[in-house]
Amino acid sequence: MALQELTDIDYAIHILDMTIADLYKRKAALEALRPKPAVTPAKKKKLPDPRVLRGERKPRDE
């Protein structure tokens, strides 16, 4: 148990010894490794044909 406590204290001292710039560099490096979500373009809504809105026959897709 004493060895674990010494390890924890040593780790805490190590963290405190690092500069703020080093912490920001590490954060940037970790964020660069994080997988980015795939960006999909927004789909356009297809407007209905005006003839369909007037109640005429549905036009054929040509």
PDB file of C-alpha atoms in Angstrom:
ATOM      1  CA  MET A   1       0.000   0.000   0.000  1.00  0.00           C
ATOM      2  CA  ALA A   2       2.851   2.389   0.791  1.00  0.00           C
ATOM      3  CA  LEU A   3       4.324   1.854  -2.675  1.00  0.00           C
ATOM      4  CA  GLN A   4       0.993   2.778  -4.286  1.00  0.00           C
ATOM      5  CA  GLU A   5       0.792   5.943  -2.167  1.00  0.00           C
ATOM      6  CA  LEU A   6       4.342   6.905  -3.170  1.00  0.00           C
ATOM      7  CA  THR A   7       3.465   6.297  -6.802  1.00  0.00           C
ATOM      8  CA  ASP A   8       0.369   8.479  -6.473  1.00  0.00           C
ATOM      9  CA  ILE A   9       2.377  11.246  -4.771  1.00  0.00           C
ATOM     10  CA  ASP A  10       5.101  11.009  -7.417  1.00  0.00           C
ATOM     11  CA  TYR A  11       2.488  11.257 -10.166  1.00  0.00           C
ATOM     12  CA  ALA A  12       0.880  14.294  -8.489  1.00  0.00           C
ATOM     13  CA  ILE A  13       4.273  16.019  -8.216  1.00  0.00           C
ATOM     14  CA  HIS A  14       4.939  15.223 -11.867  1.00  0.00           C
ATOM     15  CA  ILE A  15       1.618  16.795 -12.906  1.00  0.00           C
ATOM     16  CA  LEU A  16       2.333  19.899 -10.812  1.00  0.00           C
ATOM     17  CA  ASP A  17       5.804  20.245 -12.354  1.00  0.00           C
ATOM     18  CA  MET A  18       4.412  20.435 -15.883  1.00  0.00           C
ATOM     19  CA  THR A  19       3.832  23.902 -17.250  1.00  0.00           C
ATOM     20  CA  ILE A  20       0.476  25.142 -18.450  1.00  0.00           C
ATOM     21  CA  ALA A  21       1.787  25.181 -22.008  1.00  0.00           C
ATOM     22  CA  ASP A  22       2.651  21.487 -21.783  1.00  0.00           C
ATOM     23  CA  LEU A  23      -0.863  20.719 -20.579  1.00  0.00           C
ATOM     24  CA  TYR A  24      -2.379  22.606 -23.513  1.00  0.00           C
ATOM     25  CA  LYS A  25      -0.066  20.782 -25.941  1.00  0.00           C
ATOM     26  CA  ARG A  26      -1.121  17.428 -24.502  1.00  0.00           C
ATOM     27  CA  LYS A  27      -4.788  18.416 -24.698  1.00  0.00           C
ATOM     28  CA  ALA A  28      -4.397  19.433 -28.352  1.00  0.00           C
ATOM     29  CA  ALA A  29      -2.612  16.167 -29.148  1.00  0.00           C
ATOM     30  CA  LEU A  30      -5.336  14.104 -27.483  1.00  0.00           C
ATOM     31  CA  GLU A  31      -8.090  16.013 -29.275  1.00  0.00           C
ATOM     32  CA  ALA A  32      -6.296  15.429 -32.592  1.00  0.00           C
ATOM     33  CA  LEU A  33      -6.411  11.685 -31.903  1.00  0.00           C
ATOM     34  CA  ARG A  34     -10.131  11.725 -31.095  1.00  0.00           C
ATOM     35  CA  PRO A  35     -12.194  10.436 -34.042  1.00  0.00           C
ATOM     36  CA  LYS A  36     -14.150  13.171 -35.770  1.00  0.00           C
ATOM     37  CA  PRO A  37     -17.830  12.611 -36.592  1.00  0.00           C
ATOM     38  CA  ALA A  38     -18.556  12.293 -40.280  1.00  0.00           C
ATOM     39  CA  VAL A  39     -19.961  15.496 -41.740  1.00  0.00           C
ATOM     40  CA  THR A  40     -22.827  14.888 -44.125  1.00  0.00           C
ATOM     41  CA  PRO A  41     -24.278  17.683 -46.222  1.00  0.00           C
ATOM     42  CA  ALA A  42     -27.827  18.690 -45.391  1.00  0.00           C
ATOM     43  CA  LYS A  43     -30.376  17.175 -47.749  1.00  0.00           C
ATOM     44  CA  LYS A  44     -32.559  19.585 -49.668  1.00  0.00           C
ATOM     45  CA  LYS A  45     -36.271  19.089 -49.334  1.00  0.00           C
ATOM     46  CA  LYS A  46     -37.847  18.302 -52.674  1.00  0.00           C
ATOM     47  CA  LEU A  47     -40.790  20.582 -53.315  1.00  0.00           C
ATOM     48  CA  PRO A  48     -43.882  18.963 -54.809  1.00  0.00           C
ATOM     49  CA  ASP A  49     -44.721  19.720 -58.414  1.00  0.00           C
ATOM     50  CA  PRO A  50     -47.153  22.671 -58.671  1.00  0.00           C
ATOM     51  CA  ARG A  51     -49.442  20.631 -60.924  1.00  0.00           C
ATOM     52  CA  VAL A  52     -49.870  18.071 -58.149  1.00  0.00           C
ATOM     53  CA  LEU A  53     -50.788  20.835 -55.705  1.00  0.00           C
ATOM     54  CA  ARG A  54     -53.479  22.092 -58.082  1.00  0.00           C
ATOM     55  CA  GLY A  55     -54.994  18.603 -58.211  1.00  0.00           C
ATOM     56  CA  GLU A  56     -53.917  17.752 -61.740  1.00  0.00           C
ATOM     57  CA  ARG A  57     -52.446  14.404 -62.711  1.00  0.00           C
ATOM     58  CA  LYS A  58     -49.089  13.520 -61.268  1.00  0.00           C
ATOM     59  CA  PRO A  59     -46.355  14.167 -63.856  1.00  0.00           C
ATOM     60  CA  ARG A  60     -44.254  11.231 -64.993  1.00  0.00           C
ATOM     61  CA  ASP A  61     -40.574  11.197 -64.137  1.00  0.00           C
ATOM     62  CA  GLU A  62     -38.715  11.365 -67.424  1.00  0.00           C
TER      63      GLU A  62
END
